[in-house]
Coordinates of C-alpha atoms and ligand atoms in Angstrom, one line a residue:
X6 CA 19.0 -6.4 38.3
X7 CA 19.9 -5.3 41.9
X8 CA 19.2 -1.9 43.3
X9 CA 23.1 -1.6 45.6
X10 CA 24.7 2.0 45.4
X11 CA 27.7 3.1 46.2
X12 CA 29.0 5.4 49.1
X13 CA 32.4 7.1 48.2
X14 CA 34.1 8.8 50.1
X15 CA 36.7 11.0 48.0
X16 CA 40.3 12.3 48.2
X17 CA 41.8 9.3 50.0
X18 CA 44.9 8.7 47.9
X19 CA 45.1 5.2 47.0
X20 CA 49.0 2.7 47.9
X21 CA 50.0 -0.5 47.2
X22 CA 49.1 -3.3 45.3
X23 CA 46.2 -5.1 42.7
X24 CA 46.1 -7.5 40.4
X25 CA 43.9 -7.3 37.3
X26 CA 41.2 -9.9 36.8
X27 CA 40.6 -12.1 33.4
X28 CA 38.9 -10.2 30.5
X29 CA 35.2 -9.7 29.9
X30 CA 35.4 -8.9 26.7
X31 CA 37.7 -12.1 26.2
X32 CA 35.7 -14.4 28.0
X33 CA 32.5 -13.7 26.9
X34 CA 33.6 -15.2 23.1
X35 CA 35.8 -17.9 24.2
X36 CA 33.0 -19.4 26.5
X37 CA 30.2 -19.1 23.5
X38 CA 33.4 -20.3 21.0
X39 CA 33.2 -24.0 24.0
X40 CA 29.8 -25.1 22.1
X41 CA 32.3 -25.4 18.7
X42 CA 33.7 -28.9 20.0
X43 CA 31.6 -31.4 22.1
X44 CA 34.7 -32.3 23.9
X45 CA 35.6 -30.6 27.6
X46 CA 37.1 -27.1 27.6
X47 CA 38.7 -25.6 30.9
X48 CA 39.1 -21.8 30.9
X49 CA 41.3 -20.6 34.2
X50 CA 41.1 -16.4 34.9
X51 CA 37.7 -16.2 34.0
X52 CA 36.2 -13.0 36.0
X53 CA 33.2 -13.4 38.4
X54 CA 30.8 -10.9 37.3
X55 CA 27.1 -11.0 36.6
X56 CA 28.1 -11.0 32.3
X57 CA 29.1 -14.3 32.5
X58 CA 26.4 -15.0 34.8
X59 CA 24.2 -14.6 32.2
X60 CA 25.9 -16.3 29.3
X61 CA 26.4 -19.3 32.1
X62 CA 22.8 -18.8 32.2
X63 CA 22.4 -19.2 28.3
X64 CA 24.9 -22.7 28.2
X65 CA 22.3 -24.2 30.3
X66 CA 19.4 -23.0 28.9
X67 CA 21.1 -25.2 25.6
X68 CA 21.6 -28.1 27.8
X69 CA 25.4 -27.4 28.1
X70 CA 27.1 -28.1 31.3
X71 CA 29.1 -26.1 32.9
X72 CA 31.3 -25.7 36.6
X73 CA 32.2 -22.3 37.8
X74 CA 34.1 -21.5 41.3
X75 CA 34.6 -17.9 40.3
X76 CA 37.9 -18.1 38.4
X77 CA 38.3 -21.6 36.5
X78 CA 35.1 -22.7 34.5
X79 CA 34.9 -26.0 33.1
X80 CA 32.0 -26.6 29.7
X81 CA 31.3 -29.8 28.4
X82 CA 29.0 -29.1 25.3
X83 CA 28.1 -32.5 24.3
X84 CA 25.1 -31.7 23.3
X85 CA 23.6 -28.4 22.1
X86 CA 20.0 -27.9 22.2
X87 CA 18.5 -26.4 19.0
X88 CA 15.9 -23.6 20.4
X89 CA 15.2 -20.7 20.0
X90 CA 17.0 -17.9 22.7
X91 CA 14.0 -16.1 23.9
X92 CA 14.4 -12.5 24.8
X93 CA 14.4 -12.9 28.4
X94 CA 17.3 -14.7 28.3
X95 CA 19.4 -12.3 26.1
X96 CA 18.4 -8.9 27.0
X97 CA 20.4 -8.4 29.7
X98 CA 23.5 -9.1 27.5
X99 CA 24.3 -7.4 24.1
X100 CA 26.9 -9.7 23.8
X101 CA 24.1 -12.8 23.0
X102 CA 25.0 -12.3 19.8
X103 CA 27.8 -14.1 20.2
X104 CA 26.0 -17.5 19.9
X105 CA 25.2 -16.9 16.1
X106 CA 28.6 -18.5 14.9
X107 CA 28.9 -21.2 17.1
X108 CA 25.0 -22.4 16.8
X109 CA 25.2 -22.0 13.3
X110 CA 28.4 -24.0 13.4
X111 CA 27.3 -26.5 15.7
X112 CA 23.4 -27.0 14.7
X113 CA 23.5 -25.3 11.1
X114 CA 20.6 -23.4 12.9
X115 CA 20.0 -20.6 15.3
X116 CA 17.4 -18.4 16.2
X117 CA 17.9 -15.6 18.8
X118 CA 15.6 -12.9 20.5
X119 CA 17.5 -9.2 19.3
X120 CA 20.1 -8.9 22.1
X121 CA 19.8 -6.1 25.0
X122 CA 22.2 -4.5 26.9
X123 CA 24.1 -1.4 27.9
X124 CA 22.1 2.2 26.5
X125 CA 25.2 3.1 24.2
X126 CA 23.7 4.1 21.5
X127 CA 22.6 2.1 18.2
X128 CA 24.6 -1.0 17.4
X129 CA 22.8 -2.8 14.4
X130 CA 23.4 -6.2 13.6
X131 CA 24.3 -6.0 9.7
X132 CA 27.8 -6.7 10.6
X133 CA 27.4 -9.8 11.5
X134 CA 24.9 -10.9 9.1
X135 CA 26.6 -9.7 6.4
X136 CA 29.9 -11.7 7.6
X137 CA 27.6 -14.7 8.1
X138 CA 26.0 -14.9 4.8
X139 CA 29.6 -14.9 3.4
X140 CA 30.0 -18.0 5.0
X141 CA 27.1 -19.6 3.8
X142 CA 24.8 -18.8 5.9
X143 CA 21.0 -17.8 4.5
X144 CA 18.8 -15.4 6.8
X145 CA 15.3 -16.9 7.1
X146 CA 14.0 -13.7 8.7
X147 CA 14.9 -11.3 10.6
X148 CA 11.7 -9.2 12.2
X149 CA 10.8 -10.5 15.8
X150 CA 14.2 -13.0 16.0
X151 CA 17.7 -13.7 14.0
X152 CA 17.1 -17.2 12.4
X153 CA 19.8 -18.2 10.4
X154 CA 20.4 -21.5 9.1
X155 CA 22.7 -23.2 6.5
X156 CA 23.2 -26.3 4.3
X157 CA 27.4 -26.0 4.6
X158 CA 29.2 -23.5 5.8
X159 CA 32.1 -22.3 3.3
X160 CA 35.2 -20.1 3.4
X161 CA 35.3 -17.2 1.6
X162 CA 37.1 -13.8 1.2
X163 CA 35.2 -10.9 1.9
X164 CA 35.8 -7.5 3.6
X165 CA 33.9 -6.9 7.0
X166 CA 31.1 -4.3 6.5
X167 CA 32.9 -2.5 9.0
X168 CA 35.4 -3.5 11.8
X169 CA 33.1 -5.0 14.5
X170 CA 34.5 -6.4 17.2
X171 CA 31.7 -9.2 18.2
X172 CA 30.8 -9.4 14.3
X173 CA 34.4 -10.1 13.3
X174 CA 34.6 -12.6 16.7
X175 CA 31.3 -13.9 14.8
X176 CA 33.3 -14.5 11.6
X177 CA 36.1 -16.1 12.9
X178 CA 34.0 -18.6 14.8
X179 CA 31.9 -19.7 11.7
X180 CA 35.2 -19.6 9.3
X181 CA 37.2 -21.9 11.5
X182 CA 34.9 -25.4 10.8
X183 CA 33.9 -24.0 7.6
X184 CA 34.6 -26.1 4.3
X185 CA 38.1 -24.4 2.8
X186 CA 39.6 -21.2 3.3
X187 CA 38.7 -17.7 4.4
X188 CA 40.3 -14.3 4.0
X189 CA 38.4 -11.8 6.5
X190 CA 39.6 -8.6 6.2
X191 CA 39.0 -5.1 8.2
X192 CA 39.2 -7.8 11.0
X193 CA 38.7 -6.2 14.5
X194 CA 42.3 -7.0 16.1
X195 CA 41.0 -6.3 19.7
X196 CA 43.1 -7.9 22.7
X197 CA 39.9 -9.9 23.1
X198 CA 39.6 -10.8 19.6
X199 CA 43.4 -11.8 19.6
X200 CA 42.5 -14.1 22.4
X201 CA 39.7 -15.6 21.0
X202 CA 41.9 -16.5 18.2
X203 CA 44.7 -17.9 20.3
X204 CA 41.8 -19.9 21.9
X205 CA 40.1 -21.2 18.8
X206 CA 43.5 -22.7 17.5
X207 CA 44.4 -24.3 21.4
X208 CA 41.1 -26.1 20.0
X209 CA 42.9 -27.0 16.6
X210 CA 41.8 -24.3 14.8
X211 CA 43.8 -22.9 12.1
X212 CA 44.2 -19.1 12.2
X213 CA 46.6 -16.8 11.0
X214 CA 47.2 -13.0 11.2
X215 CA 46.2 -13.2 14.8
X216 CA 46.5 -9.6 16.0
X217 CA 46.2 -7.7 12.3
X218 CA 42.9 -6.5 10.3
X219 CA 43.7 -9.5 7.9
X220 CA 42.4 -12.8 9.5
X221 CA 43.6 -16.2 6.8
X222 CA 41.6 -19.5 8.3
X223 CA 42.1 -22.7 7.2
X224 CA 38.3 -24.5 8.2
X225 CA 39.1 -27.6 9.9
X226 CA 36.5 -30.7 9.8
X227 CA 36.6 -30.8 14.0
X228 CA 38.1 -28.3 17.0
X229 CA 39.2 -30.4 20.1
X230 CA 39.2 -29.6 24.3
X231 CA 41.7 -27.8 25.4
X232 CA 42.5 -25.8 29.0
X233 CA 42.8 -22.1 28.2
X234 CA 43.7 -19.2 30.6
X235 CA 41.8 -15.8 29.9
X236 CA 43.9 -12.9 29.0
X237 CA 44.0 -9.8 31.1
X238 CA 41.5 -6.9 31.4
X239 CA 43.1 -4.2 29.6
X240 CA 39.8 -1.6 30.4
X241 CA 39.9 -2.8 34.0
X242 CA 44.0 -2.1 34.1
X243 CA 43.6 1.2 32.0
X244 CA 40.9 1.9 34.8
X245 CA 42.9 1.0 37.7
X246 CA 45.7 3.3 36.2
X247 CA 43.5 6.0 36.5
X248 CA 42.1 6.1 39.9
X249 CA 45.9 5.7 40.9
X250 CA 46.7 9.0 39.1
X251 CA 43.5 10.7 39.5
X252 CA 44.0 10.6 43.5
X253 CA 47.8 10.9 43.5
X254 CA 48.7 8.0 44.5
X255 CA 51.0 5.3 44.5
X256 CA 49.9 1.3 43.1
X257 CA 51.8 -1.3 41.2
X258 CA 49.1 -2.6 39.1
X259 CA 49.9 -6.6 38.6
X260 CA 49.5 -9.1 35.9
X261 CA 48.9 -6.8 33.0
X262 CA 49.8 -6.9 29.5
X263 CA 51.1 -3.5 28.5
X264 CA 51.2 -4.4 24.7
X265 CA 47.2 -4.3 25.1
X266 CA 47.4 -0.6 25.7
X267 CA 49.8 1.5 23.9
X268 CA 48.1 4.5 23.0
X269 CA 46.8 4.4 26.4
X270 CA 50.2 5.1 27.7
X271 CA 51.0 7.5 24.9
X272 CA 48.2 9.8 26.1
X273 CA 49.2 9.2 29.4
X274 CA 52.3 10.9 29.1
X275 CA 51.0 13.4 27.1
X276 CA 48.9 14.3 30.0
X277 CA 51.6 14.1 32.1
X278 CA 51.2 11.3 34.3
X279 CA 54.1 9.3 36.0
X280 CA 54.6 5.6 35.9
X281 CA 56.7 3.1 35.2
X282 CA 56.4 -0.2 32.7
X283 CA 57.3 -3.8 33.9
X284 CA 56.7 -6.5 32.0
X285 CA 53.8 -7.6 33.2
X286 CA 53.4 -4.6 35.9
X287 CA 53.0 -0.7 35.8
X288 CA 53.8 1.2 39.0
X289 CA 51.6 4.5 38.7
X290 CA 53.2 7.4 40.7
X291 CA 51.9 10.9 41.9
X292 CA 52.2 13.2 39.2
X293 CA 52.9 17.1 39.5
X294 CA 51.1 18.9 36.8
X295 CA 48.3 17.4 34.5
X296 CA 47.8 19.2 30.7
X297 CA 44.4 18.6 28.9
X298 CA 44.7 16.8 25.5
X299 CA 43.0 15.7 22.6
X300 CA 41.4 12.3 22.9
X301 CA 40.1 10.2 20.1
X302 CA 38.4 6.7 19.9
X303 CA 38.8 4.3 17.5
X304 CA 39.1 0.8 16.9
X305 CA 42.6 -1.1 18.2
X306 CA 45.2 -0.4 18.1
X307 CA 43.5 3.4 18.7
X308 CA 42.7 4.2 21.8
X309 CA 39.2 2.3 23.1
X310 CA 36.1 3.8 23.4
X311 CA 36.0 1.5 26.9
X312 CA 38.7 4.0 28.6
X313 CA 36.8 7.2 26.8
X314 CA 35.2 8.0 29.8
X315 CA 37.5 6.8 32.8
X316 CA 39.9 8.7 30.7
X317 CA 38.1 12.0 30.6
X318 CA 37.2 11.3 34.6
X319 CA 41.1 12.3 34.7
X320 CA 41.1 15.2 32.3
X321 CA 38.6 16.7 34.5
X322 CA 41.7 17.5 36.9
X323 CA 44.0 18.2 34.1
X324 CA 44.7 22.2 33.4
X325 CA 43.3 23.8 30.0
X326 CA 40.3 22.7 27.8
X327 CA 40.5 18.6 26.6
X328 CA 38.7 18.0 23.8
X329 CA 36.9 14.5 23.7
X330 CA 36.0 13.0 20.4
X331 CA 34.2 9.9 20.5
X332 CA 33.7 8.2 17.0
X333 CA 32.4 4.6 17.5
X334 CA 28.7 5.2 20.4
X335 CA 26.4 7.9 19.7
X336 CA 25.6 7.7 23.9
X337 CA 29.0 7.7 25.4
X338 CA 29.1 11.0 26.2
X339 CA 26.0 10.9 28.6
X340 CA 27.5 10.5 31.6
X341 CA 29.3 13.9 31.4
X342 CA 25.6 15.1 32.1
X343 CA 26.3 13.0 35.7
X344 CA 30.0 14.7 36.0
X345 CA 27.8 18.3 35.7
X346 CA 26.5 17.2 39.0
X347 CA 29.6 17.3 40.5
X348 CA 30.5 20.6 39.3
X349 CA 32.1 19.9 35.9
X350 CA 31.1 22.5 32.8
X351 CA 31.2 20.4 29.8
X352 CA 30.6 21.7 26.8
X353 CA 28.3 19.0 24.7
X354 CA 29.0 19.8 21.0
X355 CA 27.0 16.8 20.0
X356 CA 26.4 13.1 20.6
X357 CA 30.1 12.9 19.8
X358 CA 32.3 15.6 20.8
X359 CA 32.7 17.5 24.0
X360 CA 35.3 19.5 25.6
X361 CA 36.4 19.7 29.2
X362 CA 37.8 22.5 30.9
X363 CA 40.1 22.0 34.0
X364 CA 41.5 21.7 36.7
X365 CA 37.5 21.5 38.3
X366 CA 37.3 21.0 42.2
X367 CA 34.4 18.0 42.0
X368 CA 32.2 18.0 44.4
X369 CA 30.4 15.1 46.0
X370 CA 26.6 14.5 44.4
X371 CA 23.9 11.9 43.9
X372 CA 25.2 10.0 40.2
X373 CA 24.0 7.6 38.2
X374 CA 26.1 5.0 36.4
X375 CA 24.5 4.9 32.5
X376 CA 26.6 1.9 31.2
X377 CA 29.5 -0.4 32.3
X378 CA 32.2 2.0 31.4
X379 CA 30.3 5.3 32.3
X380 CA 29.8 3.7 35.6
X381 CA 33.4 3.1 35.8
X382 CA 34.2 7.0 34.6
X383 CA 31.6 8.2 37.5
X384 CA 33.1 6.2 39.9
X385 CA 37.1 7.4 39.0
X386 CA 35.1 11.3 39.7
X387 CA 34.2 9.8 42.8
X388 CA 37.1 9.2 44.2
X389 CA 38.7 12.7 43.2
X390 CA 35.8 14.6 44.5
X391 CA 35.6 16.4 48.1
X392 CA 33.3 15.0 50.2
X393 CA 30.3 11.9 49.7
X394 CA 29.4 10.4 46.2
X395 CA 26.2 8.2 46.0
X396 CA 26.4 6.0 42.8
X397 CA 23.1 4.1 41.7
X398 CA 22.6 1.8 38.9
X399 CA 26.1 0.4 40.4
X400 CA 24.8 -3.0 38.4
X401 CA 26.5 -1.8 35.0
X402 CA 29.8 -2.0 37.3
X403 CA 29.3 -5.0 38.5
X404 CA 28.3 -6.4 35.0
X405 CA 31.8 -5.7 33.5
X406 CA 34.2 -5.5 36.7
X407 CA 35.3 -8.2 39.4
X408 CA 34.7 -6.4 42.8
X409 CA 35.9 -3.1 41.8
X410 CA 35.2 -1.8 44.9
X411 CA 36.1 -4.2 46.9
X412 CA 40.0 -4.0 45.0
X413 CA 39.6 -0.4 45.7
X414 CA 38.7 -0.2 48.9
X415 CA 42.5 -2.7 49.6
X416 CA 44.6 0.5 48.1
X417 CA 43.1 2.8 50.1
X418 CA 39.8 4.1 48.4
X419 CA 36.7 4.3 50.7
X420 CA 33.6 2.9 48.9
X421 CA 30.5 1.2 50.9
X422 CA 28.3 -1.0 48.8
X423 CA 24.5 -0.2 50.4
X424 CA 20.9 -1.6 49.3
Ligands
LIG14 N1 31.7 1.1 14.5 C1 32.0 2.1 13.7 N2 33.2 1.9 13.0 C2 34.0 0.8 13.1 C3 33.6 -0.2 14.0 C4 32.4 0.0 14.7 O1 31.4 3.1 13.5 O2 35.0 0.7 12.5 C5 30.5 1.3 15.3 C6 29.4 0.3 15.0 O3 28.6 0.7 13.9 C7 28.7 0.2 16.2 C8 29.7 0.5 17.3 O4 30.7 1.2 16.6 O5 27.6 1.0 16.3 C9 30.2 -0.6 18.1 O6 31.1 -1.4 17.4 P1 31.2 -3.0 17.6 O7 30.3 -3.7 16.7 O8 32.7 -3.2 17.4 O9 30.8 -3.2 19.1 P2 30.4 -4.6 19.7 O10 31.1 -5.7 19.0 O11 28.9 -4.6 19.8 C10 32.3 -4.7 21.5 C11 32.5 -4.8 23.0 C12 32.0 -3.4 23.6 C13 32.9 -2.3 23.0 C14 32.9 -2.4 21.5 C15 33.8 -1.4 20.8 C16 32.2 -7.1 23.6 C17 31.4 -8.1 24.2 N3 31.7 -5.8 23.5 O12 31.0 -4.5 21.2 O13 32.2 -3.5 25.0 O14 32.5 -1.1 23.5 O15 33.2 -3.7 21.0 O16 35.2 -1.7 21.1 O17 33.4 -7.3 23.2 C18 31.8 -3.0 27.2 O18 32.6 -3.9 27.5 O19 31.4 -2.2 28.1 C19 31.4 -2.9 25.8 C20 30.3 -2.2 25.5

């Protein structure tokens, strides 16, 4: 983990162009779904960030080779070691777990270290085993590690305990070379889960309801290579939306899907923010008067808990008292506590809920950024607030964005990366 901070300078409206980068959340499935077929996989828009990194880190750890030049990754998983994923390797990355399926797929064993990550509150892992011993898998223990191993895999139709994103991804990467069919319902239909799916059947896979909470897969005795571009960050567009609006500015925001982010829009308007929809393109423009809201998370097509708190960064400026109800992380309220720095009086009702009254004048302050998309949230305050921010703990950021500064900084923001 590095130790840079950010320096931003606020109030700098921000003009012109930026393109979004590949998905995170897309990427970081489809490259662990690459050890399902020992034949060569090419993904293009992959995102140079310190996530994939680490799961880079992980493939080669298992003796799977991979090429990265910071957009087009090549894995050839010919062979796939059968160890056991200690917990250095996966503690910097909650998203580990993503190797259950495919291992289990691949080696009809897996044992893994409990995955790490962002402090977001408690995220257990019943989801996935539950969805995994559906599919034939059998738990050998699961104190220190997650060893799972199985004889045959088998479809099956079952409900998911509840609708996890990675733990549906999980089930979708087991049921595709299982024996027969499988019925998952409560799917997660994330953009990222979608694209995983679309992925998964490039490779031969035979999926359908790609997109609703009702997942029919056909197992298939082998998945093939395939060359596979990433889909588009919607958090990263949804966040680049916001620090156009949130410092009145003007910015076409580039290669976007805008189906990814309906509600976002919806509660855009309701706030009362300008902008106009291309097909693959929103120009944000400066916006008169801004009206607090109700915002809720919930799982897609809801709005996602990853805008929740670049959202309320923008409801800080709207007039009258939001009210901010956050229903998947017990911890994704914290960084309002870093927002009090800068001036903001919210009002914590509990680990969930919180209201925020404004318009509030921030004020530049020493922050830190809690997790990825608090970071993000902190850093959106930044840029409407008079005077210097220092952010630390700028790592989270650079876990889950591609140079978010740097894209910044070329529309006008003023933000110094220092040691
Ligand atoms: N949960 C519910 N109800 C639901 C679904 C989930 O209460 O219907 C609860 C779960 O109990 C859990 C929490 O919500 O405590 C998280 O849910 P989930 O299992 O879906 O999270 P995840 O799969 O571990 C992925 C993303 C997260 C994102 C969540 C929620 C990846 C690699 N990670 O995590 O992304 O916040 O889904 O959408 O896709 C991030 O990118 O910064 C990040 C943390």
């Amino acid at each position: 983990m590095h130790s840079h901070r950010f320096l931003v300078t606020g109030g700098q409206k921000l003009e012109g162009q930026v393109r979004v980068s590949g998905s995170k959340n897309a990427a970081l499935p489809i490259i662990a779904a690459s050890l399902l077929t020992d034949e060569t996989v090419t993904l293009t828009n992959v995102p140079d960030i310190a996530d994939i990194a680490t799961i880079e880190h992980i493939l080669h750890f298992l003796g799977v080779k991979t090429e990265f030049d910071g957009k087009k990754m090549v894995i050839n998983a010919q062979a796939v070691a059968n160890l056991e994923i200690e917990h250095e390797l996966v503690s910097k990355l909650r998203a580990s777990i993503l190797f259950l399926g495919p291992l289990l797929a691949r080696n009809k064993e897996v044992r893994l270290a409990f995955p790490g990550g962002c402090v977001i509150g408690k995220r257990p892992i019943d989801a996935h085993l539950f969805a995994l011993k559906e599919l034939g898998a059998e738990v050998v223990e699961d104190h220190d590690i997650i060893h799972l191993r199985t004889d045959k895999l088998i479809g099956s139709k079952f409900t998911m305990s509840e609708a996890s994103v990675t733990a549906t991804e999980n089930a979708i990467m087991t049921a595709v070379l299982a024996e027969g069919e499988s019925v998952i319902r409560l799917a997660a239909s994330e953009p990222h889960v979608q694209d995983l799916c679309n992925f998964l059947n490039s490779m031969g896979a035979k999926i359908d309801g790609i997109g609703t909470h009702k997942l029919k897969i056909k197992g298939v005795k082998k998945l093939h290579g395939t060359e596979y571009r990433i889909t588009s960050d919607y958090l990263e567009a949804g966040t680049l939306v916001i620090a156009t609006a949130i410092t009145g500015g003007t910015v076409d925001i580039l290669d976007i899907n805008p189906n990814h982010l309906d509600i976002f829009w919806q509660k855009l308007r309701e706030v009362g923010v300008i902008f106009e929809l291309g097909e693959d393109m929103v120009r944000v423009l400066p916006s008169k008067h801004l009206k607090a809201i109700r915002l809720q998370t919930a799982v897609f097509p809801s709005f996602p808990t990853d805008l929740q708190a670049p959202f309320t960064a923008l409801l800080t400026q709207a007039e009258g008292t939001s009210f901010i109800f956050e229903t998947l992380f017990d911890g994704r309220l914290n960084y309002l506590y870093e927002l009090e720095k800068m001036g903001l009086k919210p009002k914590i009702l509990n680990p969930y809920q919180a209201e925020v009254t404004g318009p509030t004048e921030l004020m530049g302050a020493n922050i830190a950024s809690c997790d990825i998309r608090a970071g993000a949230g902190v850093l959106l305050a930044a840029l409407a607030a008079e005077g210097q921010t220092e952010i630390s703990n700028i790592y989270y950021i650079d876990r889950g964005y591609e140079e978010l500064d740097k894209k910044l900084n070329s529309i006008g923001a003023k933000i110094e990366r220092v040691k």
